[in-house]
PDB file of C-alpha atoms and ligand atoms in Angstrom:
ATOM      1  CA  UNK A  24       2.885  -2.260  -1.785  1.00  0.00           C
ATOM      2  CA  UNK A  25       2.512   0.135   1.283  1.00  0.00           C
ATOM      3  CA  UNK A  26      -0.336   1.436  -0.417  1.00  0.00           C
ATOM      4  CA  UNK A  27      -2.383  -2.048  -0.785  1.00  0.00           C
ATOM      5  CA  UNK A  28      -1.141  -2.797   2.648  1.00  0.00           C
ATOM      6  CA  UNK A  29      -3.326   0.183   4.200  1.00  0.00           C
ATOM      7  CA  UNK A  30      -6.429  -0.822   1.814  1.00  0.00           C
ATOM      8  CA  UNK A  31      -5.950  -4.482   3.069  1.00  0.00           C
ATOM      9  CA  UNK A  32      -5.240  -2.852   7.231  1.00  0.00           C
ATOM     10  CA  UNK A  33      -8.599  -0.648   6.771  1.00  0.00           C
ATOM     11  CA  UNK A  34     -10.555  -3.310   5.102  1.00  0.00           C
ATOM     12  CA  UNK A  35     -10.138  -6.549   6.511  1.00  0.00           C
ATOM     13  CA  UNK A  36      -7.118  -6.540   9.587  1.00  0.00           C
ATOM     14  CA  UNK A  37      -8.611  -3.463  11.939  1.00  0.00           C
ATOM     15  CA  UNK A  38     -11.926  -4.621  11.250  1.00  0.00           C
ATOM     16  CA  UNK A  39     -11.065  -8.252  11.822  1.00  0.00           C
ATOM     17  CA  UNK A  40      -8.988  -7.361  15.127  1.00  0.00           C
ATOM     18  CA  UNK A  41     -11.422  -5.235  16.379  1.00  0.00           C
ATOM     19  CA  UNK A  42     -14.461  -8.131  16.096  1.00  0.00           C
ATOM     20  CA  UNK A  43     -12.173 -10.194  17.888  1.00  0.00           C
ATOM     21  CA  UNK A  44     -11.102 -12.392  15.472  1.00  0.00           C
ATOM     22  CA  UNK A  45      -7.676 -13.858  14.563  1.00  0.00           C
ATOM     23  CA  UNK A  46      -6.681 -12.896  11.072  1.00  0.00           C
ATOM     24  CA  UNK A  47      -3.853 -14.863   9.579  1.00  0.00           C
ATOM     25  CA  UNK A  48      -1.574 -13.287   6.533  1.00  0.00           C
ATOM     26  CA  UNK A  49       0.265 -15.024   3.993  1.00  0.00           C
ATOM     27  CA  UNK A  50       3.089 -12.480   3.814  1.00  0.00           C
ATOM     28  CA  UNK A  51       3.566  -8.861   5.299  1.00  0.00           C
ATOM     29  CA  UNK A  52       5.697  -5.933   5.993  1.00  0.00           C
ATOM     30  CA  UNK A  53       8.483  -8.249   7.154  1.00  0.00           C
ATOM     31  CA  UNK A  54       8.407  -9.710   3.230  1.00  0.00           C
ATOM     32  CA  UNK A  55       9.057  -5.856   2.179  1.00  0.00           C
ATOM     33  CA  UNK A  56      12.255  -5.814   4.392  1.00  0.00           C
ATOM     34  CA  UNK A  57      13.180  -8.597   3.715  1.00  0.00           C
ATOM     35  CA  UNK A  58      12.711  -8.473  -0.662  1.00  0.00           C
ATOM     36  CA  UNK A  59      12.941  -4.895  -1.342  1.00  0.00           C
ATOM     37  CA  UNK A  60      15.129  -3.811   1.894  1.00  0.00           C
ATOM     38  CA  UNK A  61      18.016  -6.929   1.983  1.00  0.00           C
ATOM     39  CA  UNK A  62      17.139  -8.099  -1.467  1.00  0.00           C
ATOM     40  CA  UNK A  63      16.830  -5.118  -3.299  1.00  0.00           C
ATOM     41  CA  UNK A  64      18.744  -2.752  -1.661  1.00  0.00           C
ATOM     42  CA  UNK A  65      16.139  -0.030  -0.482  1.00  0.00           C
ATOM     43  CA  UNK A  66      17.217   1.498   2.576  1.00  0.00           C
ATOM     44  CA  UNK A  67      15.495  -0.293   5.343  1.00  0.00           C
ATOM     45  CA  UNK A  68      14.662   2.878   7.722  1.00  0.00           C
ATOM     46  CA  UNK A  69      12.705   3.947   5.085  1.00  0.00           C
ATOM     47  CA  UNK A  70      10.624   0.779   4.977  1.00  0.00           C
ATOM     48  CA  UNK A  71      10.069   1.017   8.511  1.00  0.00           C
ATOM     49  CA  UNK A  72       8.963   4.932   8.920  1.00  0.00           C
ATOM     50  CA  UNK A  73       6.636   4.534   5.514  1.00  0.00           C
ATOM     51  CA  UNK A  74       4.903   1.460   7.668  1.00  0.00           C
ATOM     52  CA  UNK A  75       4.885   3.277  10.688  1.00  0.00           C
ATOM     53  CA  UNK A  76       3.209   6.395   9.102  1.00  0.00           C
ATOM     54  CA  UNK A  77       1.383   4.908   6.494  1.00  0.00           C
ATOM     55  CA  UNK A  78       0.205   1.852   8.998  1.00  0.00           C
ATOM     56  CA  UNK A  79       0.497   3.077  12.242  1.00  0.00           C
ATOM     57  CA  UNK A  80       3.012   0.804  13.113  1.00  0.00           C
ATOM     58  CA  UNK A  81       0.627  -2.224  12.688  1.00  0.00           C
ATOM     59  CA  UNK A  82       2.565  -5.544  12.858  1.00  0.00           C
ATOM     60  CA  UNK A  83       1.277  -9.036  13.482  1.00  0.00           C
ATOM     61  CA  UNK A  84       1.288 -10.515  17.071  1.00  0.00           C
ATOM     62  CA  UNK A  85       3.012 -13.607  15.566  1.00  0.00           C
ATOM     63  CA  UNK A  86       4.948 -14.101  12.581  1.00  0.00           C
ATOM     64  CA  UNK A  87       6.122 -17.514  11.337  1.00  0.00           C
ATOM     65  CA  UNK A  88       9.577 -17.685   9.426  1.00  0.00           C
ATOM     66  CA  UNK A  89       9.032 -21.022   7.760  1.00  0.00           C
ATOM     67  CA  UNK A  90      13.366 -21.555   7.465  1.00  0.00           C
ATOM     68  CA  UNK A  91      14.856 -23.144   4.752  1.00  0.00           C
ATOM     69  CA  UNK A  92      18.366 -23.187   3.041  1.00  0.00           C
ATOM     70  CA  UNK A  93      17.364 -21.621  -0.151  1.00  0.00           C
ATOM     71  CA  UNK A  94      18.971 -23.862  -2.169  1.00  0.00           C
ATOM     72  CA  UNK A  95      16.076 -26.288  -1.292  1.00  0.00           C
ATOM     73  CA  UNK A  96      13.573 -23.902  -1.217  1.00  0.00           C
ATOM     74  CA  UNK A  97      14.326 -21.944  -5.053  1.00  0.00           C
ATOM     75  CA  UNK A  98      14.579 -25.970  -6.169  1.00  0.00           C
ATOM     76  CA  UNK A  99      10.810 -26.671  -4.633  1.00  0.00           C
ATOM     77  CA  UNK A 100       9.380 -23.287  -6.016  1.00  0.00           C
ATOM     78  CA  UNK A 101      11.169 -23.491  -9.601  1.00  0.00           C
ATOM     79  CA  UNK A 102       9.923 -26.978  -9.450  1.00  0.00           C
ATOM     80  CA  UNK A 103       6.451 -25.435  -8.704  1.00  0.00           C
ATOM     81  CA  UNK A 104       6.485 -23.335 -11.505  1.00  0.00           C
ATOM     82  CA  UNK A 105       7.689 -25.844 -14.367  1.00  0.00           C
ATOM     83  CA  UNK A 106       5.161 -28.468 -12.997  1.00  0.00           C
ATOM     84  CA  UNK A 107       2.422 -25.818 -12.924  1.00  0.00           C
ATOM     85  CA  UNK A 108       3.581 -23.697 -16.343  1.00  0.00           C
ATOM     86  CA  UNK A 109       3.379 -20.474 -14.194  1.00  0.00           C
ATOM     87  CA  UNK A 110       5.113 -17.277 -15.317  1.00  0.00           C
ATOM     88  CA  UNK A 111       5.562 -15.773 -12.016  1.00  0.00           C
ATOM     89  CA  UNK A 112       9.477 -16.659 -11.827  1.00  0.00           C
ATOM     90  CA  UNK A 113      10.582 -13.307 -10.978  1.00  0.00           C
ATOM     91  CA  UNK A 114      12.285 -13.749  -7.545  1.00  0.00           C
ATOM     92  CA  UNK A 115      12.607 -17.495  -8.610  1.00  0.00           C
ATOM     93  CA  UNK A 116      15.201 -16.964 -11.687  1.00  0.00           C
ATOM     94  CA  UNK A 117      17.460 -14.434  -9.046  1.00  0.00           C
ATOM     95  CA  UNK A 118      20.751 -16.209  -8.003  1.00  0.00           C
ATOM     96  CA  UNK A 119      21.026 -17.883  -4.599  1.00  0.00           C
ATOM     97  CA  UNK A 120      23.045 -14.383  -2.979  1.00  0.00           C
ATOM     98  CA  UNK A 121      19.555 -12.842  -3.215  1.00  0.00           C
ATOM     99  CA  UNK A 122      18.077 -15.592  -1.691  1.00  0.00           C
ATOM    100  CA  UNK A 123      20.294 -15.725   0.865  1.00  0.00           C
ATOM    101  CA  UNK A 124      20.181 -12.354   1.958  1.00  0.00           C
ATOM    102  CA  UNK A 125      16.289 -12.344   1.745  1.00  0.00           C
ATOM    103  CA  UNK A 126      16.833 -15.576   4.737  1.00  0.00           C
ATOM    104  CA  UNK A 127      19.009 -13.808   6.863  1.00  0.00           C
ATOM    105  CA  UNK A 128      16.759 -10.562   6.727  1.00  0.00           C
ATOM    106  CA  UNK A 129      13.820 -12.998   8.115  1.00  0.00           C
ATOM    107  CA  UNK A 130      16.042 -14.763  10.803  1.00  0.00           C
ATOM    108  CA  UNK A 131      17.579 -11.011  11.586  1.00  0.00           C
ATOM    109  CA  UNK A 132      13.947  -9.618  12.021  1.00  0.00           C
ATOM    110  CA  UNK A 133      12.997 -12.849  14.516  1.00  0.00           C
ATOM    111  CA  UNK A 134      16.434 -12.232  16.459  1.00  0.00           C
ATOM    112  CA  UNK A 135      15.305  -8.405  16.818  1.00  0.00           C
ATOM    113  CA  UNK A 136      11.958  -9.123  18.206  1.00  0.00           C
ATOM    114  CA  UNK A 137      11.666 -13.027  19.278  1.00  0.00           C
ATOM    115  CA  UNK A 138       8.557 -12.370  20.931  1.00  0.00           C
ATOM    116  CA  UNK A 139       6.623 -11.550  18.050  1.00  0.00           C
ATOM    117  CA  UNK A 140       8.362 -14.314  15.540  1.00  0.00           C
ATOM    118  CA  UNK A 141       8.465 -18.500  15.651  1.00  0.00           C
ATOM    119  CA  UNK A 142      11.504 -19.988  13.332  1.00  0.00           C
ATOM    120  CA  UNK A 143       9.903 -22.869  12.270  1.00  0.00           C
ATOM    121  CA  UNK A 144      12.339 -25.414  10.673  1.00  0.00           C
ATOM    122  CA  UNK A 145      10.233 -26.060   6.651  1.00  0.00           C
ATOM    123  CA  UNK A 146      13.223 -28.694   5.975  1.00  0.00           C
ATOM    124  CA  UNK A 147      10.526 -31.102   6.551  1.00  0.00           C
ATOM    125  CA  UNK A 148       7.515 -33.267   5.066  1.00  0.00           C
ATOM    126  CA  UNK A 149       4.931 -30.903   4.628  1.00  0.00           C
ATOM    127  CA  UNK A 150       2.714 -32.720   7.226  1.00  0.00           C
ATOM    128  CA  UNK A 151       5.758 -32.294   9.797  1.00  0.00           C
ATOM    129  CA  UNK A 152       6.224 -28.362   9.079  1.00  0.00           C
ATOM    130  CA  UNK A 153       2.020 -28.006   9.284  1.00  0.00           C
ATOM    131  CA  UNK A 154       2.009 -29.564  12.713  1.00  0.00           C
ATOM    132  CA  UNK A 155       5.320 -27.725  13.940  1.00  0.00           C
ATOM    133  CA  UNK A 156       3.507 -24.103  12.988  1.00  0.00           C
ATOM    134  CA  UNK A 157       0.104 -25.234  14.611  1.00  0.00           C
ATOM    135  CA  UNK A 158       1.506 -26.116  17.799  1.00  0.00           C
ATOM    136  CA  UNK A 159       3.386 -22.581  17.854  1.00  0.00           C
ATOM    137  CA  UNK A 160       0.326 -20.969  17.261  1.00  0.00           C
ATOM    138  CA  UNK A 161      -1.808 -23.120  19.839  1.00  0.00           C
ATOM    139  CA  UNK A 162       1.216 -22.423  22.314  1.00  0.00           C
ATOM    140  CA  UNK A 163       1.128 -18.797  21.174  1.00  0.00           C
ATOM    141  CA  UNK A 164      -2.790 -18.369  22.070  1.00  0.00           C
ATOM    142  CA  UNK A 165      -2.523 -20.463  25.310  1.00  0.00           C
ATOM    143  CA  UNK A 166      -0.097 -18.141  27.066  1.00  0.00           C
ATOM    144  CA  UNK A 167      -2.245 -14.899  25.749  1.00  0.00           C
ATOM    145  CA  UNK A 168      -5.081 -16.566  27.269  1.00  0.00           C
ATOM    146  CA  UNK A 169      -3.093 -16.993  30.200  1.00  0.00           C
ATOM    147  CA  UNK A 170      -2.041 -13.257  30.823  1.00  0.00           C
ATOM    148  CA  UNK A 171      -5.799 -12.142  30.332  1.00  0.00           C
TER     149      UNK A 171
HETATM  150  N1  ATP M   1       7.705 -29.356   3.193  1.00  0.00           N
HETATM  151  C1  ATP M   1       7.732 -29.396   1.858  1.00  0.00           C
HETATM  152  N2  ATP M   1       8.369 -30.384   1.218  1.00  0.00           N
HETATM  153  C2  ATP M   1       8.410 -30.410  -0.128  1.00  0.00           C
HETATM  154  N3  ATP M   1       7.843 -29.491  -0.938  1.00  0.00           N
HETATM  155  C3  ATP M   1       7.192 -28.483  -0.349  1.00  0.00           C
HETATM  156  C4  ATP M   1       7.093 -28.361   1.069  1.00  0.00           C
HETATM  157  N4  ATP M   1       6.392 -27.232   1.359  1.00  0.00           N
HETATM  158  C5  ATP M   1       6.062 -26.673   0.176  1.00  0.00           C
HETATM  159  N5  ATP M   1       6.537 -27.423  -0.844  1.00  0.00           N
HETATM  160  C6  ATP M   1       6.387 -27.132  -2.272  1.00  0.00           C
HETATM  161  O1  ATP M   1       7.193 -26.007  -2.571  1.00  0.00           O
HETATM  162  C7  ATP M   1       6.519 -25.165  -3.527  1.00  0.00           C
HETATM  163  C8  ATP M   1       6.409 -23.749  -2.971  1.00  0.00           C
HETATM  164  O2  ATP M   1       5.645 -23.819  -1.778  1.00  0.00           O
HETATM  165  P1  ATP M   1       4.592 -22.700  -1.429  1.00  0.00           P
HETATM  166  O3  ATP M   1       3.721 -22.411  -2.619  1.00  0.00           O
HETATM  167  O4  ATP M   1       3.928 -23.084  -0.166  1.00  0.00           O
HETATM  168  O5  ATP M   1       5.569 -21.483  -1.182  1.00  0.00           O
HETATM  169  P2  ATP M   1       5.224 -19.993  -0.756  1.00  0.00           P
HETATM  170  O6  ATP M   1       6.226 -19.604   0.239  1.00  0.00           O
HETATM  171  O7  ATP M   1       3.770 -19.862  -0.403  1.00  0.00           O
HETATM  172  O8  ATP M   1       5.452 -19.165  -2.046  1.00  0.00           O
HETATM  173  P3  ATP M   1       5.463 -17.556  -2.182  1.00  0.00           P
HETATM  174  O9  ATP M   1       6.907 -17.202  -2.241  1.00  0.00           O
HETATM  175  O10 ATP M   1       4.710 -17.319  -3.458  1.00  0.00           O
HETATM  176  O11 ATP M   1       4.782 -16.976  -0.963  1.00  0.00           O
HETATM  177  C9  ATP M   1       5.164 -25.821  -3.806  1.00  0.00           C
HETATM  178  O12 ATP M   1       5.264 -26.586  -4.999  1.00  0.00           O
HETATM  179  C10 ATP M   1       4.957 -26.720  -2.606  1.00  0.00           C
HETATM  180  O13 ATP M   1       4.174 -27.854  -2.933  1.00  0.00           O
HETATM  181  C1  LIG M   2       4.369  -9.080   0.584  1.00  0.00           C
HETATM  182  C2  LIG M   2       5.588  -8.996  -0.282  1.00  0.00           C
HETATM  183  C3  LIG M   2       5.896 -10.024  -1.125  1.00  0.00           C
HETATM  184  N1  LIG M   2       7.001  -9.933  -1.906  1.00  0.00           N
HETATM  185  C4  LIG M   2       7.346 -11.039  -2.809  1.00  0.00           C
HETATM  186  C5  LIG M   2       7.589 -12.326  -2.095  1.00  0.00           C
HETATM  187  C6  LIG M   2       7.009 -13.395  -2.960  1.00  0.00           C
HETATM  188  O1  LIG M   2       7.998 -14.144  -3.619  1.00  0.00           O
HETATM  189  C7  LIG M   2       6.188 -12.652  -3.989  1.00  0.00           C
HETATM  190  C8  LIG M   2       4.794 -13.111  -3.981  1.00  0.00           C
HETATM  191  O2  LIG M   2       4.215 -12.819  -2.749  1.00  0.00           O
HETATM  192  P1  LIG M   2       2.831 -13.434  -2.294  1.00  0.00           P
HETATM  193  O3  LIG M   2       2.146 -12.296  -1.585  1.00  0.00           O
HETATM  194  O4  LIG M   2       3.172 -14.550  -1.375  1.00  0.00           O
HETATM  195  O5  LIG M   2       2.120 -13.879  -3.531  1.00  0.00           O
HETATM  196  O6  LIG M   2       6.287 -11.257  -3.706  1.00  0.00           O
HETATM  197  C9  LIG M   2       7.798  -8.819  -1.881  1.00  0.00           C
HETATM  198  O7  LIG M   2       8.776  -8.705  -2.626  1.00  0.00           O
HETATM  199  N2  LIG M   2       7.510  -7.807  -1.031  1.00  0.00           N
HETATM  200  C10 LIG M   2       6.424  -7.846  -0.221  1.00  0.00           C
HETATM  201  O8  LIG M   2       6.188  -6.874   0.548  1.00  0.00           O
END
């Protein structure tokens, strides 16, 4: 994972970053500490030094924790898969412990560093959860625009 993650920093973030754009990332290092460090187990200082080596450190200016009680949210995404016949249940047919520790890694990773993360509530219509992360990020890029 570390190693696709400094393909993916060299190829598309620096470069993107460095034109000036804003590049937006389904998923990132967080999603490592949260699955393989909480969730798995792996010891989480070890995450962290392999980024900052491997990546310099590089982590996103804003990361949105779209919250949910995982109850809810394993019941939308097994739904997903039976609807859509996929066989990508891996994290989906883990019991709701794992789950709940992979929540409380996200929501301890925005309490460490606020300034960098937006809990946005995703117990919501899908319309409702869209505008709540767009006005975070609009709010988000006004006061950077402000400070420059
Ligand atoms: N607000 C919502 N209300 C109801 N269902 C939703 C809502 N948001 C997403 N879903 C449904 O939940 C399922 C999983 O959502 P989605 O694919 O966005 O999850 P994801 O977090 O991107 O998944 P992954 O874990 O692969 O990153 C989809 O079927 C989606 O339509
Ligand atoms: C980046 C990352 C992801 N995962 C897990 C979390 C998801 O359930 C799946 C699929 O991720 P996708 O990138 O959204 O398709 O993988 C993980 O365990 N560790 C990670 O670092």
């Amino acid at each position: 994972m570390t190693a696709a993650r400094v393909q993916h920093a060299a190829h598309v973030i620096r470069p993107g970053v460095a034109a000036g754009r804003i590049v937006v990332s389904d998923r990132y290092a967080g999603s490592t500490l949260a699955y393989q460090g909480a969730g798995r187990g792996m010891d989480e200082a070890l995450i962290r030094g392999l980024h900052a080596t491997m990546l310099d450190d590089l982590w996103p200016d804003l990361t949105l924790v779209l919250d949910l009680d995982p109850a809810i949210g394993l019941t939308r995404s097994r739904k997903r898969l039976s609807d859509e016949a996929l066989d990508e249940g891996r994290f989906e047919s883990l019991a709701l412990p794992f789950h709940q520790r992979i929540r409380a890694s996200f929501l301890a990773q925005a309490a460490a560093a606020p300034d960098r993360h937006a809990i946005i509530d995703a117990d919501d219509t899908p319309e409702a959860v869209q505008d709540t992360a767009w006005h975070t990020v609009r709010d988000f890029l006004a006061r950077g625009a402000a400070r420059t």
